[in-house]
């Protein structure tokens, strides 16, 4: 029986493209693949056992209930530690850099991750995801890894990807040689290559944003959204609005169908004047994948992958998607800047 290309075969064949490869990076990616299967198992049975709901509550056995995002965080940490290939980890769930316990070997990579993005949607059975972003350490191996390693520009990512727990479970990743998607075949317990060399259409018909924030956006963004909806604007076809409120699911749909996702700066909330999404574990990996698929990602004024990070949980505006759609958005932003300067 031919089951197709497994993710392990695919990662291994990528490794062969690099003559100096030691297998370390392959071990690291495979740890993420196993974590994805563990989280998928727990997400799939969430309605059957007490993993839904708030951490801190007590289940019928008198044990403390862990939230699914805590379970996902723990699964990623343990499997990445066990790989022996990481020098530190940075999770959206934890305030500081995560040290590697003494019993594990340290490696040359570090991983930023959002263990369960969109977790506010869990109780309603809406698609959620895990996002990861991998860098090579820049400090010498004999030192403890620190902020210098963690705060690298997105263009220095050696790989990025996400897992979507949806109607099927998919893993999409890029190591800088295109974007490839794998679907979990539960009957054999393997991720199989289902979407080789994904290219995002150069222009889409979908825009995805939380439009309830409209009045708090800058002028350029408001004008752009008005233009998308204007039947007189001369679009080949009118744009349609699709917003799940789960970045992985919104991004994945737009990656396959074409379109633009926007989470611009929100000028209302002093806690998120730079947008809501996190640069290191959300904006950078999605921007890397989108660019690898032929799309673009901007904050409105700069390329996301060129931002020099200053904090591990820094937030940025994120506008990402089809190349021509993002270019049109940038034109609106430039015109608005020109008006306010002139
Ligand atoms: P989370 O990391 O706390 O789950 O928040 C991130 C999520 C993204 O998945 C999604 O794009 C965004 O928040 C939705 O925000 P909003 O509810 O403001 O539209
Ligand atoms: Mg998140």
Short mmCIF file of N, CA, C and O and ligand atoms in Angstrom, two decimals, residues 69 92-93 114 116-121 131 209-213 243-250 261 263 266 272 276-278 281-282 315, ligand 1:
data_model
loop_
_atom_site.label_atom_id
_atom_site.label_comp_id
_atom_site.label_asym_id
_atom_site.label_seq_id
_atom_site.Cartn_x
_atom_site.Cartn_y
_atom_site.Cartn_z
N UNK A 69 -4.72 24.90 26.88
CA UNK A 69 -3.50 25.61 26.47
C UNK A 69 -2.34 25.30 27.40
O UNK A 69 -1.18 25.32 26.99
N UNK A 92 4.19 31.80 24.48
CA UNK A 92 3.24 32.89 24.73
C UNK A 92 2.65 32.77 26.13
O UNK A 92 2.22 33.76 26.71
N UNK A 93 2.64 31.57 26.67
CA UNK A 93 2.04 31.34 27.99
C UNK A 93 2.94 31.70 29.15
O UNK A 93 2.51 31.65 30.30
N UNK A 114 3.40 29.65 20.24
CA UNK A 114 2.10 29.93 20.85
C UNK A 114 1.44 28.55 20.92
O UNK A 114 1.04 27.99 19.89
N UNK A 116 -1.39 27.21 21.98
CA UNK A 116 -2.76 27.03 21.49
C UNK A 116 -3.36 28.39 21.19
O UNK A 116 -3.94 29.05 22.06
N UNK A 117 -3.16 28.81 19.95
CA UNK A 117 -3.66 30.13 19.56
C UNK A 117 -5.16 30.07 19.30
O UNK A 117 -5.66 29.09 18.75
N UNK A 118 -5.84 31.15 19.72
CA UNK A 118 -7.30 31.21 19.53
C UNK A 118 -8.02 30.41 20.60
O UNK A 118 -9.14 29.97 20.39
N UNK A 119 -7.36 30.25 21.75
CA UNK A 119 -7.91 29.31 22.74
C UNK A 119 -9.23 29.80 23.34
O UNK A 119 -9.96 29.01 23.92
N UNK A 120 -9.55 31.09 23.15
CA UNK A 120 -10.87 31.53 23.65
C UNK A 120 -12.00 30.88 22.85
O UNK A 120 -13.16 30.91 23.25
N UNK A 121 -11.66 30.27 21.71
CA UNK A 121 -12.67 29.61 20.87
C UNK A 121 -12.89 28.13 21.22
O UNK A 121 -13.76 27.49 20.64
N UNK A 131 1.44 27.59 16.89
CA UNK A 131 2.34 28.30 15.96
C UNK A 131 3.76 28.18 16.50
O UNK A 131 3.98 28.31 17.71
N UNK A 209 -10.86 40.58 9.23
CA UNK A 209 -10.48 41.51 10.29
C UNK A 209 -11.61 41.63 11.29
O UNK A 209 -12.76 41.36 10.95
N UNK A 210 -11.27 42.05 12.50
CA UNK A 210 -12.32 42.31 13.49
C UNK A 210 -12.79 43.74 13.28
O UNK A 210 -12.24 44.69 13.81
N UNK A 211 -13.85 43.85 12.45
CA UNK A 211 -14.28 45.17 11.99
C UNK A 211 -14.95 46.00 13.07
O UNK A 211 -15.19 47.19 12.90
N UNK A 212 -15.24 45.39 14.21
CA UNK A 212 -15.83 46.17 15.31
C UNK A 212 -14.84 47.22 15.81
O UNK A 212 -15.21 48.15 16.51
N UNK A 213 -13.56 47.06 15.45
CA UNK A 213 -12.55 48.04 15.88
C UNK A 213 -12.40 49.20 14.90
O UNK A 213 -11.52 50.05 15.09
N UNK A 243 -14.16 36.14 9.03
CA UNK A 243 -13.33 36.30 10.22
C UNK A 243 -13.74 35.29 11.27
O UNK A 243 -14.88 35.31 11.74
N UNK A 244 -12.80 34.41 11.62
CA UNK A 244 -13.07 33.38 12.62
C UNK A 244 -12.66 33.88 14.00
O UNK A 244 -13.28 33.54 15.00
N UNK A 245 -11.60 34.70 14.05
CA UNK A 245 -11.09 35.15 15.36
C UNK A 245 -10.07 34.17 15.91
O UNK A 245 -9.78 34.13 17.09
N UNK A 246 -9.53 33.35 15.01
CA UNK A 246 -8.51 32.36 15.35
C UNK A 246 -7.45 32.52 14.26
O UNK A 246 -7.69 32.18 13.10
N UNK A 247 -6.33 33.13 14.61
CA UNK A 247 -5.36 33.53 13.59
C UNK A 247 -4.98 32.38 12.65
O UNK A 247 -4.93 32.55 11.43
N UNK A 248 -4.70 31.21 13.23
CA UNK A 248 -4.25 30.09 12.40
C UNK A 248 -5.33 29.74 11.36
O UNK A 248 -5.02 29.54 10.17
N UNK A 249 -6.57 29.71 11.79
CA UNK A 249 -7.65 29.33 10.87
C UNK A 249 -7.88 30.42 9.83
O UNK A 249 -8.04 30.13 8.63
N UNK A 250 -7.87 31.69 10.25
CA UNK A 250 -8.06 32.79 9.29
C UNK A 250 -6.90 32.83 8.29
O UNK A 250 -7.10 33.01 7.09
N UNK A 261 -5.45 39.36 5.67
CA UNK A 261 -5.80 39.35 7.09
C UNK A 261 -5.25 40.63 7.70
O UNK A 261 -4.09 40.99 7.45
N UNK A 263 -4.85 42.76 11.42
CA UNK A 263 -5.05 43.13 12.82
C UNK A 263 -4.22 44.38 13.04
O UNK A 263 -3.08 44.34 13.47
N UNK A 266 -4.73 49.34 17.30
CA UNK A 266 -6.00 49.75 17.85
C UNK A 266 -5.71 50.97 18.72
O UNK A 266 -5.05 50.86 19.75
N UNK A 272 -2.75 48.06 23.93
CA UNK A 272 -2.36 47.47 22.64
C UNK A 272 -2.27 48.54 21.55
O UNK A 272 -2.87 48.41 20.50
N UNK A 276 -2.63 43.78 18.46
CA UNK A 276 -2.86 42.76 19.50
C UNK A 276 -1.88 41.59 19.37
O UNK A 276 -1.49 40.98 20.35
N UNK A 277 -1.51 41.27 18.14
CA UNK A 277 -0.79 40.02 17.93
C UNK A 277 0.69 40.15 18.29
O UNK A 277 1.28 41.22 18.18
N UNK A 278 1.27 39.04 18.74
CA UNK A 278 2.67 39.08 19.21
C UNK A 278 3.61 38.88 18.05
O UNK A 278 3.44 37.98 17.22
N UNK A 281 5.81 35.17 18.31
CA UNK A 281 5.18 33.84 18.19
C UNK A 281 3.96 33.84 17.27
O UNK A 281 3.37 32.79 17.06
N UNK A 282 3.57 35.01 16.74
CA UNK A 282 2.42 35.02 15.83
C UNK A 282 2.77 35.71 14.50
O UNK A 282 2.67 35.11 13.43
N UNK A 315 4.02 43.41 20.83
CA UNK A 315 2.87 43.30 19.92
C UNK A 315 3.08 44.22 18.71
O UNK A 315 3.68 45.29 18.85
P1 LIG B 1 -4.59 34.38 21.82
O1 LIG B 1 -3.16 34.13 21.43
O2 LIG B 1 -4.73 34.89 23.22
O3 LIG B 1 -5.48 33.23 21.51
O4 LIG B 1 -5.09 35.65 20.94
C1 LIG B 1 -4.79 35.71 19.61
C2 LIG B 1 -6.06 35.62 18.81
C3 LIG B 1 -5.79 35.31 17.37
O5 LIG B 1 -5.92 33.94 17.13
C4 LIG B 1 -6.86 36.08 16.64
O6 LIG B 1 -6.43 36.46 15.35
C5 LIG B 1 -7.09 37.27 17.53
O7 LIG B 1 -6.67 36.90 18.82
C6 LIG B 1 -8.54 37.65 17.59
O8 LIG B 1 -8.67 38.80 18.35
P2 LIG B 1 -10.07 39.58 18.47
O9 LIG B 1 -10.96 38.73 19.32
O10 LIG B 1 -9.73 40.90 19.12
O11 LIG B 1 -10.61 39.77 17.09
#
